[in-house]
Amino acid sequence: MRKIFFYDTTLRDGAQTEGISFTVKDKLKITALLDAIGIDYIEGGWPGSNPKDIEFFKEVKKLKLKHAKITAFSSTKRANIKIEEDKNIQTLLEADTPVVAIFGKTWDFHVTEALKTTLDENLNMIKETVSYLKSKGKEVVFDAEHFFDGYKNNPEYAVKCLKVAEDAGSDVLCLCDTNGGCLAFEVEKIIKEIMPNLKASVGIHAHNDSETAVSVSGMAVYCGASHVQGTINGYGERCGNANLCSIIPILKLKMKTDCVTDEALKKLTEISRHVAEIANLPQSAHQPFVGRSAFAHKGGIHVSAILKNPKTYEHIQPELVGNGRRVTISDQSGISNLMYKAEKYGLKLDSKSKEVKSLIQKLKQLEHEGYQFEEGEASFELLVKKTLGIYTPFFELQKYTIEIIQKTEESFTVKAAIKIKVSGKSYESEAIGDGPVNALDAALRKVLEGIYPAIKAIKLMDYKVRVLDSKEGTAARVRVIIESCDEDKCWGTVGVSTNVIEASYLALVDSLEYKLVQ
């Protein structure tokens, strides 16, 4: 079985994503995560481009990596100067990594228009750079920039660039679809034409501008490539790079290649979410394999089928990539969805009972009013238990008031006063907050934390408001979703009202009640 090597460029290409700015500490954390799942090469950055990358290469030496080789990135030497005088190349060597990646032009159009040099001089730049780095004992990856576009325009010259790099000692010839415009069948044709003439290992580096980066990468491996470059979550400039979170399971599970271990594959979902957290970007719920919705089922017919056999609507077992199956509840739900969720909550229900049918109707009515339980599953669990009479609220609202005092145009104070009943006894409290919801939360906690200490562990992690019918203007219904976490897990709750404070209060109360009912 042919061994496939993964080369991650999240720390360089991924860092060029709009909205991402990794610190050195961030990059070190990601490096450790990538090493843990068996990534073979980790490209740390371009040491000649900024001080941050220089610092990373110094600090990464302190990590005790078990598998990955750290790689430094740069361009070929500049035209018409001695390589010993090229600051980029010398800084590359100072990074002191076992592997270096060099990108060079292979599209004649880029050579004459971007570099403003001759085709022969570009060949000389490739040859001298690779030879020089090999003489320094480096493993060299030659990134053939714009290779596929170059081959389409001038195949003879594009291949000549590869042969020059190969003859100079390059260990890997990585074919780059830099503009992301190639389709899989084009890549297949080109690689099959050039492979018989190459001795070095062939790699693939694809961008996602045509939504084909993953398919292009898979096709390259199918045609003989053994080195695959990409990023976690497909991060990268413009539309991103090839997504390793999709490529890895495709090559492992579907193409049956030797790449990562079963144990490493099970860490993939957690790695995806952890890197997204470090990047301070939301992980796409609909991302294949690792997204929260990748194995989510909503339609009643689908759920009925997967309860009989998951293969009916799942292409792999979600556990193989560390993900899990989810059944959501909505106005498209049937009894199968409800039975699945009830079993998850430890409840034994009779699918033909009046309670179940009543619950289905109540659920559909609530969703008609604007409730959405896909992101508010804790609220749904409380609804089920309350309807079945196996859960009684821990406290009862008697009244609350919100007072907003505007002091100046830029300064205001929000005060919440609340009265609730617990076990037949009334309690009142007031609190100041940054806003109405924060003030309500603080006022509730003043009373409840003394009675139910478990509430102290709850942290509100996210708060979302959506207007459900903008045509109604300021009278429109709004849906509020709150994500809360304690030391063990996170949960979502939902509230709907024409009053955003009321909707927020409903979601907030469900969040506290859910913690107490566990």
C-alpha positions as CSV (number, residue, x, y, z in Angstrom):
1,M,0.0,0.0,0.0
2,R,1.4,3.4,-1.0
3,K,2.2,5.8,1.8
4,I,0.6,9.2,1.6
5,F,2.2,12.1,3.4
6,F,0.2,15.1,4.6
7,Y,1.7,18.6,4.5
8,D,-0.2,21.2,6.6
9,T,0.1,24.9,5.7
10,T,-2.5,26.3,8.1
11,L,0.1,28.4,9.8
12,R,1.1,30.1,6.6
13,D,-1.5,29.8,3.8
14,G,-4.2,29.4,6.4
15,A,-3.0,32.5,8.2
16,Q,-3.8,34.5,5.0
17,T,-7.5,34.0,5.6
18,E,-9.4,37.2,6.0
19,G,-10.1,37.6,9.7
20,I,-7.3,35.4,11.0
21,S,-4.3,36.7,12.8
22,F,-2.4,34.0,14.6
23,T,-0.1,34.9,17.5
24,V,3.1,32.9,18.0
25,K,1.4,31.2,20.9
26,D,-1.5,30.3,18.6
27,K,0.8,28.8,16.1
28,L,2.6,26.7,18.7
29,K,-0.8,25.3,20.0
30,I,-1.8,24.4,16.4
31,T,1.5,22.7,15.8
32,A,1.0,20.4,18.8
33,L,-2.5,19.6,17.6
34,L,-1.3,18.7,14.1
35,D,1.5,16.6,15.4
36,A,-1.0,14.7,17.6
37,I,-3.0,13.5,14.5
38,G,0.1,12.4,12.6
39,I,0.6,15.3,10.1
40,D,3.9,14.6,8.4
41,Y,5.0,18.2,7.6
42,I,4.0,21.4,9.3
43,E,4.8,24.6,7.4
44,G,5.5,27.2,10.1
45,G,5.7,30.2,7.9
46,W,7.9,32.4,5.8
47,P,10.8,33.5,8.0
48,G,11.9,36.2,5.5
49,S,8.5,37.9,5.5
50,N,7.9,38.9,9.1
51,P,9.4,38.8,12.7
52,K,6.5,36.7,14.0
53,D,7.5,33.7,11.9
54,I,11.2,34.1,12.9
55,E,10.1,33.9,16.5
56,F,7.9,30.9,15.8
57,F,10.9,28.9,14.4
58,K,12.9,29.7,17.5
59,E,10.1,28.7,19.9
60,V,8.9,25.6,18.0
61,K,12.3,23.9,18.8
62,K,11.1,23.7,22.4
63,L,8.1,21.5,21.5
64,K,8.7,17.8,21.8
65,L,7.0,16.7,18.6
66,K,6.5,13.0,18.1
67,H,6.0,12.8,14.4
68,A,5.9,16.0,12.3
69,K,8.8,17.7,10.6
70,I,8.7,21.5,10.8
71,T,9.1,23.2,7.4
72,A,10.1,26.8,6.5
73,F,8.8,28.4,3.3
74,S,10.4,30.8,0.9
75,S,10.7,31.7,-2.8
76,T,13.5,30.9,-5.2
77,K,16.4,33.3,-5.2
78,R,15.9,36.6,-6.9
79,A,17.0,37.1,-10.5
80,N,20.5,38.0,-11.4
81,I,22.1,38.0,-7.9
82,K,24.3,35.4,-6.1
83,I,22.3,33.1,-3.9
84,E,24.6,33.8,-0.9
85,E,23.5,37.5,-1.2
86,D,19.8,36.7,-1.2
87,K,18.4,37.7,2.2
88,N,15.3,35.5,1.9
89,I,17.4,32.4,1.3
90,Q,19.8,33.2,4.2
91,T,16.9,33.9,6.6
92,L,15.3,30.6,5.5
93,L,18.5,28.7,6.5
94,E,18.6,30.6,9.8
95,A,15.2,29.1,10.6
96,D,17.1,25.9,11.1
97,T,14.4,23.5,10.0
98,P,15.0,20.0,8.5
99,V,12.7,20.7,5.6
100,V,12.3,23.7,3.4
101,A,9.6,24.5,0.8
102,I,10.6,26.7,-2.2
103,F,8.0,28.0,-4.6
104,G,9.1,28.8,-8.1
105,K,7.4,30.0,-11.2
106,T,6.3,27.4,-13.8
107,W,3.9,29.5,-15.8
108,D,5.8,31.4,-18.5
109,F,3.2,34.2,-18.3
110,H,4.1,34.8,-14.6
111,V,7.8,34.7,-15.3
112,T,7.7,37.5,-17.9
113,E,4.9,39.5,-16.3
114,A,5.3,39.1,-12.6
115,L,9.1,38.5,-12.2
116,K,10.0,40.5,-15.3
117,T,12.8,38.2,-16.1
118,T,13.6,35.6,-18.9
119,L,12.4,32.0,-19.0
120,D,16.1,30.8,-18.9
121,E,16.9,33.0,-15.9
122,N,13.8,31.5,-14.1
123,L,15.1,28.0,-14.7
124,N,18.5,29.1,-13.4
125,M,16.8,30.5,-10.2
126,I,15.1,27.2,-9.6
127,K,18.2,25.1,-10.2
128,E,20.6,27.3,-8.0
129,T,18.1,27.5,-5.2
130,V,17.3,23.8,-4.9
131,S,21.0,22.8,-5.4
132,Y,22.1,25.3,-2.7
133,L,19.6,24.1,-0.2
134,K,20.4,20.5,-0.8
135,S,24.1,21.3,-0.3
136,K,23.1,22.5,3.2
137,G,21.5,19.1,4.0
138,K,17.9,20.1,3.7
139,E,14.9,18.1,2.5
140,V,13.5,20.2,-0.3
141,V,9.9,20.5,-1.4
142,F,9.6,22.4,-4.7
143,D,6.2,24.1,-4.9
144,A,5.6,24.5,-8.7
145,E,3.5,27.6,-8.5
146,H,0.6,27.9,-11.1
147,F,1.8,24.6,-12.6
148,F,-1.6,23.6,-14.1
149,D,-2.2,27.0,-15.6
150,G,1.4,27.0,-16.9
151,Y,1.0,23.5,-18.4
152,K,-2.1,24.5,-20.2
153,N,-0.3,27.6,-21.7
154,N,3.1,26.1,-22.3
155,P,3.4,22.4,-21.3
156,E,7.0,22.1,-22.5
157,Y,8.3,24.9,-20.3
158,A,6.2,23.9,-17.2
159,V,7.6,20.4,-17.3
160,K,11.1,21.8,-17.9
161,C,10.8,23.7,-14.6
162,L,9.9,20.4,-12.8
163,K,12.8,18.6,-14.4
164,V,15.3,21.3,-13.5
165,A,14.1,21.1,-9.8
166,E,14.3,17.3,-9.9
167,D,17.8,17.2,-11.4
168,A,18.9,19.7,-8.7
169,G,17.8,17.3,-6.1
170,S,14.3,18.3,-5.0
171,D,12.7,15.6,-2.9
172,V,9.1,16.5,-3.8
173,L,7.7,18.2,-6.8
174,C,4.4,19.7,-5.6
175,L,2.0,20.7,-8.4
176,C,0.1,23.8,-7.4
177,D,-3.3,24.9,-8.7
178,T,-2.6,28.3,-7.3
179,N,-5.6,30.1,-8.8
180,G,-7.9,27.3,-7.8
181,G,-9.4,27.1,-11.3
182,C,-8.8,23.5,-12.3
183,L,-11.3,20.7,-12.4
184,A,-10.5,17.1,-11.4
185,F,-10.6,15.7,-14.9
186,E,-8.1,18.3,-16.1
187,V,-5.7,17.4,-13.2
188,E,-6.1,13.7,-14.1
189,K,-5.2,14.3,-17.7
190,I,-2.1,16.5,-16.9
191,I,-0.7,14.3,-14.1
192,K,-1.0,11.1,-16.2
193,E,0.9,12.9,-19.0
194,I,3.8,14.0,-16.9
195,M,4.2,11.2,-14.3
196,P,6.1,8.8,-16.6
197,N,8.9,11.4,-17.0
198,L,9.4,12.2,-13.3
199,K,11.4,10.2,-10.7
200,A,10.9,12.4,-7.6
201,S,7.8,12.2,-5.4
202,V,4.8,14.2,-6.8
203,G,2.6,16.3,-4.6
204,I,-0.6,18.4,-4.9
205,H,-1.4,21.9,-3.6
206,A,-4.9,23.0,-4.5
207,H,-6.9,26.2,-3.8
208,N,-10.7,26.2,-3.6
209,D,-11.8,29.0,-5.9
210,S,-13.8,26.6,-8.0
211,E,-15.0,24.5,-5.0
212,T,-12.8,21.7,-6.3
213,A,-9.7,21.6,-4.0
214,V,-10.7,18.4,-2.3
215,S,-11.7,16.6,-5.4
216,V,-8.5,17.8,-7.2
217,S,-6.4,16.5,-4.3
218,G,-8.1,13.2,-4.3
219,M,-7.6,12.8,-8.1
220,A,-3.9,13.7,-7.8
221,V,-3.5,10.8,-5.3
222,Y,-5.5,8.5,-7.5
223,C,-3.0,9.4,-10.3
224,G,0.0,8.7,-8.3
225,A,0.8,11.7,-6.0
226,S,2.0,10.8,-2.6
227,H,2.3,14.2,-1.0
228,V,-0.8,16.2,-0.2
229,Q,-0.9,19.8,1.0
230,G,-3.8,21.5,2.7
231,T,-5.1,23.3,5.8
232,I,-7.4,22.5,8.7
233,N,-11.0,23.7,7.9
234,G,-9.8,24.7,4.5
235,Y,-8.5,28.1,5.7
236,G,-6.6,30.1,3.1
237,E,-6.6,33.2,1.0
238,R,-9.6,34.1,-1.1
239,C,-11.8,30.9,-1.0
240,G,-9.3,28.9,0.9
241,N,-7.1,25.9,0.5
242,A,-7.8,22.2,0.2
243,N,-9.5,21.1,3.4
244,L,-7.5,18.4,5.2
245,C,-10.5,17.7,7.4
246,S,-12.2,16.3,4.3
247,I,-9.1,15.0,2.4
248,I,-7.8,12.9,5.3
249,P,-11.0,10.8,5.8
250,I,-11.5,10.5,2.1
251,L,-8.0,9.1,1.5
252,K,-8.2,6.9,4.7
253,L,-11.7,5.6,4.5
254,K,-12.7,5.8,0.8
255,M,-9.5,5.4,-1.1
256,K,-8.0,3.0,1.5
257,T,-4.5,4.6,1.5
258,D,-1.9,4.4,4.2
259,C,-2.0,7.9,5.8
260,V,-3.1,8.3,9.4
261,T,-4.0,5.8,12.2
262,D,-7.5,5.0,13.2
263,E,-6.9,6.7,16.5
264,A,-5.7,9.9,14.8
265,L,-8.7,9.9,12.6
266,K,-11.0,9.9,15.6
267,K,-9.4,13.1,16.8
268,L,-10.2,15.0,13.5
269,T,-13.5,16.6,14.7
270,E,-12.0,17.9,17.9
271,I,-8.9,19.2,16.0
272,S,-11.2,21.1,13.5
273,R,-13.1,22.7,16.3
274,H,-10.1,23.5,18.4
275,V,-8.3,25.2,15.5
276,A,-11.4,27.2,14.7
277,E,-11.5,28.3,18.3
278,I,-7.9,29.4,18.2
279,A,-8.5,31.2,14.9
280,N,-11.5,32.9,16.6
281,L,-13.8,31.9,13.7
282,P,-17.0,29.8,14.0
283,Q,-16.6,26.2,12.7
284,S,-18.9,25.7,9.8
285,A,-21.8,23.5,11.0
286,H,-22.2,22.0,7.5
287,Q,-18.6,21.2,7.0
288,P,-18.3,17.6,5.7
289,F,-17.1,14.9,8.2
290,V,-16.4,17.2,11.1
291,G,-19.2,19.8,11.1
292,R,-21.9,19.7,13.8
293,S,-24.6,19.1,11.1
294,A,-22.5,16.6,9.1
295,F,-24.5,13.7,10.6
296,A,-27.7,15.6,11.7
297,H,-31.1,14.3,10.6
298,K,-34.2,16.4,10.6
299,G,-36.8,14.8,8.3
300,G,-39.0,12.1,10.0
301,I,-38.6,9.6,7.1
302,H,-34.8,9.9,7.3
303,V,-34.8,9.4,11.1
304,S,-37.1,6.4,10.8
305,A,-34.6,4.9,8.4
306,I,-31.4,5.5,10.3
307,L,-33.0,4.0,13.4
308,K,-33.3,0.8,11.4
309,N,-29.9,1.1,9.8
310,P,-27.6,4.2,9.8
311,K,-26.2,3.3,6.4
312,T,-29.5,4.4,4.9
313,Y,-28.6,8.1,5.2
314,E,-24.9,8.2,6.4
315,H,-22.0,7.5,4.1
316,I,-19.6,6.6,7.0
317,Q,-19.9,6.0,10.7
318,P,-19.6,9.5,12.4
319,E,-17.5,8.0,15.2
320,L,-14.7,7.1,12.8
321,V,-13.9,10.8,12.6
322,G,-14.8,11.7,16.2
323,N,-18.2,13.1,15.3
324,G,-21.6,12.0,16.4
325,R,-25.1,11.5,15.0
326,R,-27.7,14.1,15.9
327,V,-31.5,14.0,15.4
328,T,-33.0,17.4,15.4
329,I,-36.6,18.3,16.2
330,S,-38.6,20.6,13.9
331,D,-41.9,21.0,12.0
332,Q,-40.6,18.3,9.6
333,S,-40.2,15.9,12.5
334,G,-42.1,12.7,13.0
335,I,-42.6,10.3,15.8
336,S,-39.3,8.6,15.0
337,N,-37.4,11.8,15.8
338,L,-39.2,12.2,19.1
339,M,-38.6,8.5,20.1
340,Y,-34.9,8.8,19.3
341,K,-34.5,12.0,21.4
342,A,-36.6,10.5,24.3
343,E,-34.3,7.4,24.4
344,K,-31.3,9.8,24.5
345,Y,-32.9,11.5,27.5
346,G,-33.5,8.1,29.2
347,L,-37.2,8.2,28.7
348,K,-39.4,5.2,27.7
349,L,-42.3,6.3,25.5
350,D,-45.1,4.6,23.7
351,S,-45.1,5.9,20.2
352,K,-48.9,5.4,20.0
353,S,-49.6,7.2,23.2
354,K,-51.7,10.4,23.4
355,E,-48.8,12.2,25.1
356,V,-46.5,11.6,22.2
357,K,-49.0,12.7,19.6
358,S,-49.8,15.8,21.8
359,L,-46.1,16.6,22.1
360,I,-45.6,16.4,18.3
361,Q,-48.5,18.8,17.7
362,K,-47.2,21.2,20.4
363,L,-43.7,21.1,19.0
364,K,-45.0,22.0,15.5
365,Q,-47.1,24.8,16.9
366,L,-44.1,26.2,18.7
367,E,-41.9,26.1,15.6
368,H,-44.7,27.8,13.7
369,E,-44.4,30.6,16.2
370,G,-40.7,30.8,15.6
371,Y,-39.1,28.4,17.9
372,Q,-36.1,26.5,16.6
373,F,-34.8,23.5,18.5
374,E,-31.9,22.5,16.4
375,E,-29.7,25.0,18.4
376,G,-32.0,24.8,21.5
377,E,-32.0,21.1,22.3
378,A,-31.9,21.8,26.1
379,S,-35.1,23.8,25.8
380,F,-36.6,20.8,23.9
381,E,-35.6,18.3,26.6
382,L,-37.3,20.5,29.2
383,L,-40.4,20.8,27.0
384,V,-40.6,17.0,26.7
385,K,-40.1,16.3,30.4
386,K,-42.5,19.1,31.4
387,T,-45.2,17.8,29.0
388,L,-44.9,14.3,30.3
389,G,-45.1,15.5,33.9
390,I,-41.7,14.3,35.0
391,Y,-40.2,17.8,35.5
392,T,-41.4,20.7,37.6
393,P,-39.7,24.1,37.3
394,F,-37.3,24.9,40.1
395,F,-38.6,28.5,40.4
396,E,-41.5,30.5,39.3
397,L,-41.4,34.1,38.0
398,Q,-43.8,36.6,39.7
399,K,-42.6,39.7,38.0
400,Y,-39.5,41.6,36.7
401,T,-38.8,45.2,35.6
402,I,-36.0,46.7,33.6
403,E,-35.0,50.3,34.1
404,I,-32.6,52.0,31.7
405,I,-31.3,55.3,32.8
406,Q,-29.6,57.4,30.1
407,K,-27.1,59.7,31.8
408,T,-25.4,61.1,28.7
409,E,-25.4,60.3,25.0
410,E,-22.6,57.7,25.6
411,S,-23.4,56.6,29.1
412,F,-26.4,54.7,30.6
413,T,-27.2,52.3,33.4
414,V,-29.4,49.2,33.3
415,K,-31.1,47.9,36.4
416,A,-33.2,44.8,36.7
417,A,-35.5,44.0,39.6
418,I,-37.0,40.5,39.8
419,K,-39.4,38.7,42.1
420,I,-39.5,34.9,42.0
421,K,-41.0,32.1,44.1
422,V,-39.0,29.0,45.2
423,S,-40.7,26.2,47.1
424,G,-43.6,28.6,48.0
425,K,-41.4,31.4,49.3
426,S,-41.0,34.7,47.4
427,Y,-37.6,36.3,46.8
428,E,-36.7,39.7,45.4
429,S,-33.4,41.1,44.1
430,E,-31.9,43.9,42.0
431,A,-28.8,44.0,39.9
432,I,-26.9,46.4,37.6
433,G,-25.8,45.0,34.2
434,D,-24.1,46.0,30.9
435,G,-27.5,45.5,29.3
436,P,-31.0,44.2,30.1
437,V,-30.1,40.5,29.7
438,N,-26.9,40.8,31.7
439,A,-28.8,42.6,34.5
440,L,-31.6,40.0,34.5
441,D,-29.0,37.2,34.7
442,A,-27.3,38.9,37.6
443,A,-30.6,39.5,39.5
444,L,-31.6,35.9,39.1
445,R,-28.3,34.6,40.2
446,K,-28.4,36.8,43.3
447,V,-31.3,34.7,44.5
448,L,-30.7,31.3,43.0
449,E,-27.0,30.7,43.6
450,G,-27.7,30.7,47.4
451,I,-30.4,28.1,46.9
452,Y,-29.0,26.1,44.1
453,P,-25.1,26.4,44.2
454,A,-24.7,24.4,41.0
455,I,-25.8,27.6,39.0
456,K,-22.4,29.2,39.9
457,A,-20.8,26.9,37.4
458,I,-22.8,28.2,34.4
459,K,-21.2,30.5,32.0
460,L,-23.1,32.2,29.1
461,M,-20.9,31.6,26.1
462,D,-23.0,33.0,23.2
463,Y,-26.1,35.0,22.6
464,K,-27.8,35.3,19.2
465,V,-30.9,37.3,18.2
466,R,-32.8,36.8,14.9
467,V,-35.7,38.8,13.6
468,L,-38.2,36.3,12.3
469,D,-40.4,38.6,10.2
470,S,-38.8,41.8,9.2
471,K,-42.0,43.0,7.5
472,E,-43.4,43.6,10.9
473,G,-40.7,46.2,11.7
474,T,-40.3,46.8,15.4
475,A,-43.3,44.6,16.2
476,A,-41.6,41.6,14.7
477,R,-41.1,38.4,16.6
478,V,-37.5,37.6,17.6
479,R,-35.8,34.4,18.4
480,V,-33.0,34.4,21.0
481,I,-30.6,31.5,21.3
482,I,-28.2,31.2,24.2
483,E,-25.3,28.8,24.5
484,S,-24.2,28.0,28.1
485,C,-21.5,25.8,29.4
486,D,-20.3,24.4,32.7
487,E,-17.1,22.5,33.5
488,D,-18.4,19.4,31.7
489,K,-20.5,20.4,28.7
490,C,-22.4,23.0,26.7
491,W,-26.1,23.4,25.8
492,G,-28.4,25.6,23.8
493,T,-31.7,27.1,24.8
494,V,-34.2,29.2,22.9
495,G,-36.9,31.8,23.6
496,V,-39.3,33.6,21.2
497,S,-41.4,36.7,21.7
498,T,-42.2,40.1,20.1
499,N,-40.2,41.5,23.0
500,V,-36.5,40.8,22.8
501,I,-36.1,41.0,26.6
502,E,-38.9,38.5,27.1
503,A,-37.4,36.2,24.5
504,S,-34.0,36.5,26.2
505,Y,-35.5,35.8,29.6
506,L,-37.2,32.6,28.4
507,A,-33.9,31.3,26.9
508,L,-32.0,32.4,30.1
509,V,-34.4,30.6,32.4
510,D,-34.2,27.4,30.4
511,S,-30.5,27.6,30.6
512,L,-30.5,27.6,34.4
513,E,-33.3,25.1,34.6
514,Y,-31.5,22.6,32.4
515,K,-28.4,22.7,34.6
516,L,-30.6,22.0,37.7
517,V,-32.5,19.1,36.1
518,Q,-29.4,17.2,35.2
